[in-house]
PDB file of C-alpha atoms in Angstrom:
ATOM      1  CA  MET A   1       0.000   0.000   0.000  1.00 43.00           C
ATOM      2  CA  ASP A   2       1.441   3.319  -1.071  1.00 47.00           C
ATOM      3  CA  HIS A   3       2.091   5.972   1.536  1.00 53.00           C
ATOM      4  CA  ILE A   4      -0.336   8.888   1.157  1.00 58.00           C
ATOM      5  CA  PRO A   5       1.370  12.226   1.748  1.00 59.00           C
ATOM      6  CA  PRO A   6      -0.373  14.586   4.169  1.00 63.00           C
ATOM      7  CA  MET A   7      -2.587  17.248   2.748  1.00 71.00           C
ATOM      8  CA  PRO A   8      -1.028  20.687   2.454  1.00 78.00           C
ATOM      9  CA  LEU A   9      -2.150  23.553   4.601  1.00 80.00           C
ATOM     10  CA  LYS A  10      -5.499  24.862   3.428  1.00 87.00           C
ATOM     11  CA  HIS A  11      -5.613  28.412   2.170  1.00 88.00           C
ATOM     12  CA  ALA A  12      -8.300  29.469   4.643  1.00 91.00           C
ATOM     13  CA  THR A  13      -6.377  27.952   7.553  1.00 92.00           C
ATOM     14  CA  GLU A  14      -3.191  29.678   6.445  1.00 93.00           C
ATOM     15  CA  THR A  15      -5.052  32.991   6.189  1.00 94.00           C
ATOM     16  CA  PHE A  16      -6.366  32.545   9.717  1.00 95.00           C
ATOM     17  CA  LEU A  17      -2.856  31.774  10.979  1.00 95.00           C
ATOM     18  CA  VAL A  18      -1.535  34.921   9.259  1.00 95.00           C
ATOM     19  CA  PHE A  19      -4.177  37.005  11.016  1.00 96.00           C
ATOM     20  CA  LEU A  20      -3.481  35.274  14.338  1.00 96.00           C
ATOM     21  CA  LEU A  21       0.261  35.897  14.039  1.00 96.00           C
ATOM     22  CA  GLY A  22      -0.374  39.590  13.356  1.00 96.00           C
ATOM     23  CA  LEU A  23      -2.544  39.764  16.465  1.00 97.00           C
ATOM     24  CA  VAL A  24       0.156  38.047  18.551  1.00 96.00           C
ATOM     25  CA  LEU A  25       2.732  40.554  17.262  1.00 96.00           C
ATOM     26  CA  ALA A  26       0.517  43.494  18.296  1.00 97.00           C
ATOM     27  CA  VAL A  27      -0.081  41.991  21.750  1.00 96.00           C
ATOM     28  CA  SER A  28       3.659  41.393  22.155  1.00 96.00           C
ATOM     29  CA  GLY A  29       4.452  45.036  21.397  1.00 95.00           C
ATOM     30  CA  PHE A  30       1.797  46.209  23.845  1.00 95.00           C
ATOM     31  CA  THR A  31       3.156  43.854  26.515  1.00 94.00           C
ATOM     32  CA  MET A  32       6.781  44.971  26.069  1.00 94.00           C
ATOM     33  CA  ALA A  33       5.813  48.620  26.477  1.00 92.00           C
ATOM     34  CA  LEU A  34       4.046  47.913  29.795  1.00 91.00           C
ATOM     35  CA  LEU A  35       6.425  45.372  31.332  1.00 91.00           C
ATOM     36  CA  PRO A  36       8.042  46.545  34.605  1.00 88.00           C
ATOM     37  CA  PRO A  37      11.840  46.867  34.744  1.00 87.00           C
ATOM     38  CA  LEU A  38      13.737  43.644  35.381  1.00 85.00           C
ATOM     39  CA  GLN A  39      15.338  45.106  38.493  1.00 79.00           C
ATOM     40  CA  GLY A  40      11.958  45.041  40.190  1.00 71.00           C
ATOM     41  CA  ASN A  41      10.471  41.717  39.081  1.00 81.00           C
ATOM     42  CA  PHE A  42      11.406  39.027  36.526  1.00 87.00           C
ATOM     43  CA  LEU A  43       8.093  37.164  36.707  1.00 91.00           C
ATOM     44  CA  PRO A  44       6.020  39.268  34.236  1.00 91.00           C
ATOM     45  CA  TRP A  45       8.696  38.963  31.560  1.00 93.00           C
ATOM     46  CA  LEU A  46       9.063  35.218  32.177  1.00 94.00           C
ATOM     47  CA  ILE A  47       5.315  34.699  31.732  1.00 94.00           C
ATOM     48  CA  ALA A  48       5.213  36.766  28.526  1.00 95.00           C
ATOM     49  CA  PHE A  49       8.262  35.010  27.077  1.00 96.00           C
ATOM     50  CA  ALA A  50       6.912  31.558  27.969  1.00 96.00           C
ATOM     51  CA  VAL A  51       3.622  32.291  26.170  1.00 95.00           C
ATOM     52  CA  SER A  52       5.447  33.688  23.125  1.00 95.00           C
ATOM     53  CA  ILE A  53       7.652  30.604  22.815  1.00 95.00           C
ATOM     54  CA  LEU A  54       4.861  28.076  23.478  1.00 96.00           C
ATOM     55  CA  TYR A  55       2.707  29.549  20.703  1.00 94.00           C
ATOM     56  CA  PRO A  56       5.012  28.567  17.791  1.00 95.00           C
ATOM     57  CA  LEU A  57       6.056  25.289  19.448  1.00 95.00           C
ATOM     58  CA  LEU A  58       2.450  24.139  19.685  1.00 95.00           C
ATOM     59  CA  LEU A  59       1.771  25.092  16.046  1.00 93.00           C
ATOM     60  CA  TYR A  60       5.021  23.726  14.641  1.00 92.00           C
ATOM     61  CA  PRO A  61       3.854  20.070  14.279  1.00 93.00           C
ATOM     62  CA  LEU A  62       0.791  21.205  12.343  1.00 91.00           C
ATOM     63  CA  LEU A  63       2.799  23.525  10.112  1.00 92.00           C
ATOM     64  CA  LYS A  64       5.362  20.822   9.455  1.00 90.00           C
ATOM     65  CA  SER A  65       2.859  18.056   8.741  1.00 90.00           C
ATOM     66  CA  ARG A  66       0.887  20.293   6.386  1.00 88.00           C
ATOM     67  CA  ARG A  67       4.073  21.321   4.591  1.00 87.00           C
ATOM     68  CA  ALA A  68       3.799  25.031   5.372  1.00 89.00           C
ATOM     69  CA  ASP A  69       6.513  27.292   4.045  1.00 90.00           C
ATOM     70  CA  ASN A  70       9.673  27.439   6.119  1.00 92.00           C
ATOM     71  CA  SER A  71       9.532  31.251   6.204  1.00 92.00           C
ATOM     72  CA  PHE A  72       6.005  31.108   7.618  1.00 93.00           C
ATOM     73  CA  ARG A  73       7.132  28.670  10.308  1.00 94.00           C
ATOM     74  CA  LEU A  74      10.003  30.943  11.328  1.00 94.00           C
ATOM     75  CA  LEU A  75       7.795  34.017  11.457  1.00 95.00           C
ATOM     76  CA  HIS A  76       5.867  32.459  14.338  1.00 96.00           C
ATOM     77  CA  PHE A  77       9.005  32.754  16.508  1.00 96.00           C
ATOM     78  CA  LEU A  78       9.197  36.512  15.921  1.00 96.00           C
ATOM     79  CA  PRO A  79       7.246  37.532  19.107  1.00 96.00           C
ATOM     80  CA  ALA A  80       9.643  35.471  21.244  1.00 96.00           C
ATOM     81  CA  VAL A  81      12.630  37.106  19.500  1.00 96.00           C
ATOM     82  CA  LEU A  82      11.222  40.579  20.211  1.00 96.00           C
ATOM     83  CA  LEU A  83      10.792  39.777  23.905  1.00 96.00           C
ATOM     84  CA  LEU A  84      14.315  38.356  24.023  1.00 95.00           C
ATOM     85  CA  ILE A  85      15.707  41.601  22.558  1.00 95.00           C
ATOM     86  CA  TRP A  86      13.797  43.547  25.241  1.00 95.00           C
ATOM     87  CA  PHE A  87      15.419  41.329  27.885  1.00 94.00           C
ATOM     88  CA  VAL A  88      18.902  42.033  26.517  1.00 94.00           C
ATOM     89  CA  LEU A  89      18.290  45.786  26.400  1.00 93.00           C
ATOM     90  CA  GLU A  90      17.072  45.747  29.995  1.00 91.00           C
ATOM     91  CA  LEU A  91      20.253  44.015  31.187  1.00 90.00           C
ATOM     92  CA  SER A  92      22.608  46.142  29.079  1.00 88.00           C
ATOM     93  CA  PRO A  93      24.665  48.930  30.727  1.00 88.00           C
ATOM     94  CA  ALA A  94      22.918  52.285  30.984  1.00 84.00           C
ATOM     95  CA  THR A  95      24.881  54.222  28.382  1.00 90.00           C
ATOM     96  CA  ASP A  96      23.409  57.120  26.434  1.00 91.00           C
ATOM     97  CA  LEU A  97      23.383  55.183  23.174  1.00 92.00           C
ATOM     98  CA  LEU A  98      21.734  52.072  24.611  1.00 91.00           C
ATOM     99  CA  LEU A  99      19.154  54.125  26.501  1.00 91.00           C
ATOM    100  CA  ARG A 100      18.271  55.914  23.293  1.00 93.00           C
ATOM    101  CA  ILE A 101      17.944  52.609  21.453  1.00 93.00           C
ATOM    102  CA  HIS A 102      15.782  51.243  24.268  1.00 93.00           C
ATOM    103  CA  ARG A 103      13.430  54.227  24.099  1.00 93.00           C
ATOM    104  CA  MET A 104      13.160  53.956  20.318  1.00 94.00           C
ATOM    105  CA  TYR A 105      12.555  50.205  20.580  1.00 95.00           C
ATOM    106  CA  LEU A 106       9.621  50.631  22.981  1.00 94.00           C
ATOM    107  CA  TRP A 107       8.167  53.843  21.538  1.00 94.00           C
ATOM    108  CA  GLY A 108       4.448  53.571  20.835  1.00 93.00           C
ATOM    109  CA  TRP A 109       3.973  50.036  22.168  1.00 94.00           C
ATOM    110  CA  ALA A 110       7.122  48.935  20.294  1.00 95.00           C
ATOM    111  CA  LEU A 111       5.522  50.197  17.086  1.00 95.00           C
ATOM    112  CA  PRO A 112       8.763  50.212  15.011  1.00 95.00           C
ATOM    113  CA  VAL A 113       9.506  46.504  15.518  1.00 96.00           C
ATOM    114  CA  VAL A 114       5.833  45.499  15.366  1.00 97.00           C
ATOM    115  CA  ALA A 115       5.515  47.314  12.037  1.00 97.00           C
ATOM    116  CA  LEU A 116       8.643  45.462  10.863  1.00 96.00           C
ATOM    117  CA  GLY A 117       6.999  42.155  11.762  1.00 96.00           C
ATOM    118  CA  PHE A 118       3.868  43.119   9.818  1.00 97.00           C
ATOM    119  CA  LEU A 119       6.059  44.044   6.867  1.00 96.00           C
ATOM    120  CA  LEU A 120       7.666  40.596   6.876  1.00 96.00           C
ATOM    121  CA  LEU A 121       4.207  39.021   7.019  1.00 95.00           C
ATOM    122  CA  ALA A 122       3.096  41.168   4.085  1.00 95.00           C
ATOM    123  CA  VAL A 123       6.138  40.102   2.061  1.00 95.00           C
ATOM    124  CA  PHE A 124       5.278  36.459   2.736  1.00 94.00           C
ATOM    125  CA  CYS A 125       1.660  37.023   1.634  1.00 93.00           C
ATOM    126  CA  ILE A 126       2.814  38.673  -1.598  1.00 93.00           C
ATOM    127  CA  GLU A 127       5.274  35.874  -2.398  1.00 91.00           C
ATOM    128  CA  VAL A 128       2.900  32.964  -1.880  1.00 88.00           C
ATOM    129  CA  ILE A 129       0.126  34.711  -3.844  1.00 79.00           C
ATOM    130  CA  ARG A 130      -2.599  32.596  -2.181  1.00 80.00           C
ATOM    131  CA  GLN A 131      -5.462  34.850  -1.017  1.00 87.00           C
ATOM    132  CA  ARG A 132      -3.024  37.753  -1.122  1.00 90.00           C
ATOM    133  CA  ARG A 133      -5.571  40.568  -1.172  1.00 92.00           C
ATOM    134  CA  GLY A 134      -7.616  39.224   1.744  1.00 93.00           C
ATOM    135  CA  ARG A 135      -4.556  38.612   3.885  1.00 94.00           C
ATOM    136  CA  LEU A 136      -3.111  42.062   3.237  1.00 95.00           C
ATOM    137  CA  THR A 137      -6.491  43.596   4.079  1.00 95.00           C
ATOM    138  CA  LEU A 138      -6.624  41.731   7.396  1.00 95.00           C
ATOM    139  CA  LEU A 139      -3.089  42.818   8.292  1.00 96.00           C
ATOM    140  CA  THR A 140      -3.946  46.433   7.467  1.00 96.00           C
ATOM    141  CA  LEU A 141      -7.071  46.290   9.628  1.00 96.00           C
ATOM    142  CA  LEU A 142      -4.892  45.085  12.489  1.00 96.00           C
ATOM    143  CA  LEU A 143      -1.952  47.449  12.083  1.00 96.00           C
ATOM    144  CA  VAL A 144      -3.770  50.762  11.508  1.00 97.00           C
ATOM    145  CA  PRO A 145      -5.850  50.768  14.739  1.00 97.00           C
ATOM    146  CA  PHE A 146      -2.872  49.467  16.693  1.00 97.00           C
ATOM    147  CA  ALA A 147      -0.637  52.244  15.366  1.00 96.00           C
ATOM    148  CA  ALA A 148      -3.274  54.907  16.090  1.00 96.00           C
ATOM    149  CA  ALA A 149      -3.740  53.695  19.671  1.00 96.00           C
ATOM    150  CA  ALA A 150       0.037  53.444  20.183  1.00 95.00           C
ATOM    151  CA  VAL A 151       0.644  57.016  19.031  1.00 95.00           C
ATOM    152  CA  ALA A 152      -2.233  58.269  21.190  1.00 95.00           C
ATOM    153  CA  ALA A 153      -0.754  56.452  24.196  1.00 93.00           C
ATOM    154  CA  GLU A 154       2.521  58.300  23.685  1.00 92.00           C
ATOM    155  CA  GLN A 155       0.838  61.667  23.173  1.00 92.00           C
ATOM    156  CA  PHE A 156      -1.483  61.430  26.188  1.00 92.00           C
ATOM    157  CA  ASN A 157       0.856  59.391  28.441  1.00 91.00           C
ATOM    158  CA  TRP A 158      -1.496  56.431  28.873  1.00 90.00           C
ATOM    159  CA  ASN A 159       1.185  53.805  29.527  1.00 88.00           C
ATOM    160  CA  PRO A 160       1.690  54.473  33.279  1.00 87.00           C
ATOM    161  CA  ARG A 161      -2.065  54.254  33.870  1.00 87.00           C
ATOM    162  CA  LEU A 162      -2.382  51.077  31.812  1.00 87.00           C
ATOM    163  CA  ALA A 163       0.567  49.504  33.624  1.00 83.00           C
ATOM    164  CA  SER A 164      -0.977  50.401  36.980  1.00 81.00           C
ATOM    165  CA  LEU A 165      -4.296  48.949  35.887  1.00 82.00           C
ATOM    166  CA  LEU A 166      -2.708  45.671  34.795  1.00 76.00           C
ATOM    167  CA  ALA A 167      -0.444  45.353  37.841  1.00 71.00           C
ATOM    168  CA  TYR A 168      -2.848  46.539  40.550  1.00 66.00           C
ATOM    169  CA  PRO A 169      -6.396  46.495  39.165  1.00 60.00           C
ATOM    170  CA  ARG A 170      -8.122  46.815  42.551  1.00 54.00           C
ATOM    171  CA  THR A 171      -6.000  49.764  43.647  1.00 55.00           C
ATOM    172  CA  PHE A 172      -6.480  51.495  40.296  1.00 50.00           C
ATOM    173  CA  LEU A 173     -10.249  51.016  40.346  1.00 52.00           C
ATOM    174  CA  ALA A 174     -10.432  52.228  43.964  1.00 50.00           C
ATOM    175  CA  SER A 175      -8.453  55.379  43.177  1.00 53.00           C
ATOM    176  CA  THR A 176     -10.600  55.978  40.095  1.00 54.00           C
ATOM    177  CA  SER A 177     -13.806  55.673  42.113  1.00 54.00           C
ATOM    178  CA  GLN A 178     -12.430  58.000  44.798  1.00 56.00           C
ATOM    179  CA  SER A 179     -11.487  60.615  42.205  1.00 52.00           C
ATOM    180  CA  SER A 180     -14.926  60.375  40.581  1.00 54.00           C
ATOM    181  CA  THR A 181     -16.584  60.707  44.014  1.00 55.00           C
ATOM    182  CA  ALA A 182     -14.470  63.758  44.823  1.00 52.00           C
ATOM    183  CA  GLN A 183     -15.345  65.294  41.482  1.00 60.00           C
ATOM    184  CA  GLN A 184     -19.050  64.633  42.064  1.00 64.00           C
ATOM    185  CA  SER A 185     -18.906  66.236  45.520  1.00 62.00           C
ATOM    186  CA  SER A 186     -17.159  69.309  44.138  1.00 60.00           C
ATOM    187  CA  GLU A 187     -19.842  69.616  41.449  1.00 65.00           C
ATOM    188  CA  ASP A 188     -22.549  69.325  44.113  1.00 66.00           C
ATOM    189  CA  GLN A 189     -20.890  72.040  46.189  1.00 68.00           C
ATOM    190  CA  LEU A 190     -20.692  74.289  43.130  1.00 66.00           C
ATOM    191  CA  LYS A 191     -24.379  73.731  42.403  1.00 70.00           C
ATOM    192  CA  MET A 192     -25.284  74.530  46.031  1.00 71.00           C
ATOM    193  CA  GLU A 193     -23.197  77.694  45.918  1.00 65.00           C
ATOM    194  CA  LEU A 194     -24.838  78.782  42.675  1.00 69.00           C
ATOM    195  CA  GLY A 195     -28.256  78.092  44.191  1.00 70.00           C
ATOM    196  CA  ARG A 196     -27.429  80.255  47.205  1.00 69.00           C
ATOM    197  CA  MET A 197     -26.250  83.045  44.927  1.00 70.00           C
ATOM    198  CA  GLU A 198     -29.439  82.815  42.891  1.00 71.00           C
ATOM    199  CA  ARG A 199     -31.645  82.970  45.991  1.00 74.00           C
ATOM    200  CA  ARG A 200     -29.661  85.927  47.287  1.00 70.00           C
ATOM    201  CA  ARG A 201     -30.105  87.725  43.979  1.00 69.00           C
ATOM    202  CA  GLU A 202     -33.859  87.109  44.099  1.00 73.00           C
ATOM    203  CA  ARG A 203     -34.041  88.449  47.656  1.00 71.00           C
ATOM    204  CA  LEU A 204     -32.138  91.568  46.626  1.00 71.00           C
ATOM    205  CA  GLU A 205     -34.493  92.141  43.731  1.00 68.00           C
ATOM    206  CA  ASP A 206     -37.537  91.690  45.992  1.00 70.00           C
ATOM    207  CA  ASP A 207     -36.110  94.114  48.560  1.00 67.00           C
ATOM    208  CA  VAL A 208     -35.400  96.699  45.881  1.00 62.00           C
ATOM    209  CA  VAL A 209     -38.889  96.372  44.384  1.00 64.00           C
ATOM    210  CA  SER A 210     -40.604  96.610  47.797  1.00 67.00           C
ATOM    211  CA  GLY A 211     -38.489  99.628  48.773  1.00 63.00           C
ATOM    212  CA  LEU A 212     -39.379 101.331  45.516  1.00 61.00           C
ATOM    213  CA  GLN A 213     -43.107 100.694  46.099  1.00 61.00           C
ATOM    214  CA  VAL A 214     -42.966 102.142  49.630  1.00 54.00           C
ATOM    215  CA  THR A 215     -41.129 105.230  48.405  1.00 56.00           C
ATOM    216  CA  THR A 216     -43.663 105.752  45.597  1.00 58.00           C
ATOM    217  CA  ALA A 217     -46.559 105.397  48.053  1.00 56.00           C
ATOM    218  CA  ARG A 218     -45.066 107.963  50.406  1.00 54.00           C
ATOM    219  CA  ALA A 219     -44.480 110.375  47.572  1.00 53.00           C
ATOM    220  CA  GLY A 220     -48.148 110.020  46.539  1.00 54.00           C
ATOM    221  CA  VAL A 221     -49.415 110.848  50.049  1.00 49.00           C
ATOM    222  CA  LEU A 222     -47.508 114.119  50.185  1.00 46.00           C
ATOM    223  CA  ARG A 223     -49.532 116.680  48.246  1.00 50.00           C
ATOM    224  CA  PRO A 224     -48.590 120.300  47.646  1.00 50.00           C
ATOM    225  CA  LEU A 225     -50.186 122.794  50.108  1.00 48.00           C
ATOM    226  CA  PRO A 226     -52.086 125.837  48.811  1.00 51.00           C
ATOM    227  CA  SER A 227     -50.011 128.944  48.783  1.00 48.00           C
ATOM    228  CA  PRO A 228     -51.245 131.321  51.514  1.00 47.00           C
ATOM    229  CA  ARG A 229     -52.234 134.880  50.686  1.00 47.00           C
ATOM    230  CA  VAL A 230     -51.570 137.729  53.025  1.00 44.00           C
ATOM    231  CA  THR A 231     -54.088 140.601  52.744  1.00 44.00           C
ATOM    232  CA  SER A 232     -53.598 143.903  54.406  1.00 41.00           C
ATOM    233  CA  ARG A 233     -56.781 144.735  56.363  1.00 43.00           C
ATOM    234  CA  SER A 234     -55.601 148.135  57.602  1.00 43.00           C
ATOM    235  CA  ALA A 235     -54.682 149.474  54.300  1.00 43.00           C
ATOM    236  CA  PRO A 236     -55.404 153.134  53.954  1.00 45.00           C
ATOM    237  CA  GLN A 237     -58.067 154.484  51.550  1.00 48.00           C
ATOM    238  CA  GLY A 238     -57.010 154.935  48.052  1.00 46.00           C
ATOM    239  CA  ARG A 239     -54.498 152.093  48.230  1.00 45.00           C
ATOM    240  CA  PRO A 240     -55.317 148.733  46.649  1.00 45.00           C
ATOM    241  CA  GLU A 241     -55.059 145.553  48.640  1.00 44.00           C
ATOM    242  CA  LEU A 242     -51.631 144.163  48.843  1.00 40.00           C
ATOM    243  CA  ALA A 243     -51.457 140.474  47.847  1.00 42.00           C
ATOM    244  CA  GLN A 244     -48.328 138.556  48.879  1.00 45.00           C
ATOM    245  CA  THR A 245     -47.662 135.039  47.681  1.00 44.00           C
ATOM    246  CA  SER A 246     -45.821 132.616  49.944  1.00 45.00           C
ATOM    247  CA  SER A 247     -42.310 131.674  48.865  1.00 47.00           C
ATOM    248  CA  SER A 248     -42.663 127.973  49.920  1.00 47.00           C
ATOM    249  CA  PRO A 249     -42.424 125.482  47.017  1.00 49.00           C
ATOM    250  CA  THR A 250     -45.651 124.068  45.658  1.00 49.00           C
ATOM    251  CA  ARG A 251     -44.086 120.599  44.981  1.00 49.00           C
ATOM    252  CA  LEU A 252     -41.560 118.270  46.625  1.00 48.00           C
ATOM    253  CA  THR A 253     -38.133 117.904  45.092  1.00 50.00           C
ATOM    254  CA  LYS A 254     -37.471 114.934  42.828  1.00 49.00           C
ATOM    255  CA  SER A 255     -34.177 113.884  44.381  1.00 47.00           C
ATOM    256  CA  GLY A 256     -35.730 110.983  46.358  1.00 49.00           C
ATOM    257  CA  PRO A 257     -37.306 108.925  43.507  1.00 52.00           C
ATOM    258  CA  GLU A 258     -34.387 109.589  41.129  1.00 56.00           C
ATOM    259  CA  LEU A 259     -31.933 108.302  43.710  1.00 59.00           C
ATOM    260  CA  ASN A 260     -34.007 105.123  44.234  1.00 64.00           C
ATOM    261  CA  ALA A 261     -34.146 104.486  40.489  1.00 65.00           C
ATOM    262  CA  LEU A 262     -30.365 104.868  40.291  1.00 64.00           C
ATOM    263  CA  ILE A 263     -29.921 102.325  43.127  1.00 71.00           C
ATOM    264  CA  VAL A 264     -32.235  99.856  41.360  1.00 68.00           C
ATOM    265  CA  PHE A 265     -30.236 100.247  38.145  1.00 71.00           C
ATOM    266  CA  PHE A 266     -26.882  99.482  39.793  1.00 69.00           C
ATOM    267  CA  LEU A 267     -28.316  96.503  41.722  1.00 74.00           C
ATOM    268  CA  ALA A 268     -29.764  95.075  38.497  1.00 75.00           C
ATOM    269  CA  VAL A 269     -26.357  95.406  36.784  1.00 73.00           C
ATOM    270  CA  TYR A 270     -24.663  93.684  39.754  1.00 73.00           C
ATOM    271  CA  CYS A 271     -27.142  90.807  39.764  1.00 76.00           C
ATOM    272  CA  GLY A 272     -26.728  90.365  36.011  1.00 76.00           C
ATOM    273  CA  VAL A 273     -22.952  90.119  36.318  1.00 72.00           C
ATOM    274  CA  ILE A 274     -23.288  87.490  39.077  1.00 74.00           C
ATOM    275  CA  HIS A 275     -25.738  85.490  36.977  1.00 70.00           C
ATOM    276  CA  MET A 276     -23.418  85.522  33.923  1.00 75.00           C
ATOM    277  CA  ARG A 277     -20.464  84.309  35.999  1.00 71.00           C
ATOM    278  CA  ALA A 278     -22.554  81.496  37.469  1.00 71.00           C
ATOM    279  CA  LYS A 279     -23.542  80.319  33.958  1.00 72.00           C
ATOM    280  CA  LYS A 280     -19.897  80.335  32.848  1.00 70.00           C
ATOM    281  CA  ARG A 281     -18.899  78.190  35.840  1.00 69.00           C
ATOM    282  CA  ILE A 282     -21.620  75.642  35.127  1.00 73.00           C
ATOM    283  CA  GLN A 283     -20.633  75.435  31.442  1.00 70.00           C
ATOM    284  CA  ALA A 284     -16.945  75.010  32.400  1.00 61.00           C
TER     285      ALA A 284
END
């Protein structure tokens, strides 16, 4: 009986493995950027390196039996190689050149070396031709969001927070809840203060209006008195009667109501300014 050779790797399975390898590369770059220094703890790096080396070892029998390309088999060891380079850079002496290389290596979730790994995967997809367009599309859909998130993490300094969340999730969540509670209490205090200011403004307006009504009522009660006439009873004959008009004013002066109107105007301006500031604080 003739020996039947094993079936080659199916195109769909190979496409899935290409996508999976790209995902593992992205996760490896993210992990290297958030790993703690080796001086503090070796365990996180050991776990990451063990996972990266077990992944290709578990797939190697399948790739070999299905006669996958040798380049594709070797590409599966790339995440482990990247983590090994990180280990060497961590143990290297702290010279200016090596520190600069280390920073460039880890910049943006190790974006330079992750992009290099995606480039090698793209070259493999172009060479083998099989389902080339679909595989390149999948790799692009993986790399573009990863690169955008990596650049944003560098711009907004997300890495320390992410590392704290991964290392101490309970402590991070507790501190986040405390900060949100403190922010809520400060907002409540601001709302209470604005409410007190609004009530005070309303009281001032009521006091001004009531004072103006009382002043108007008093001014209406005071009416001008008739001007007295002085007639000379003992005037001699041949002389007409002498009529003398009193010099007292027939009306009250207008200084009182004008002054009250001026006070009302300034109080209204003051209350308006306070109200505008309160709106700006709420919007901020």
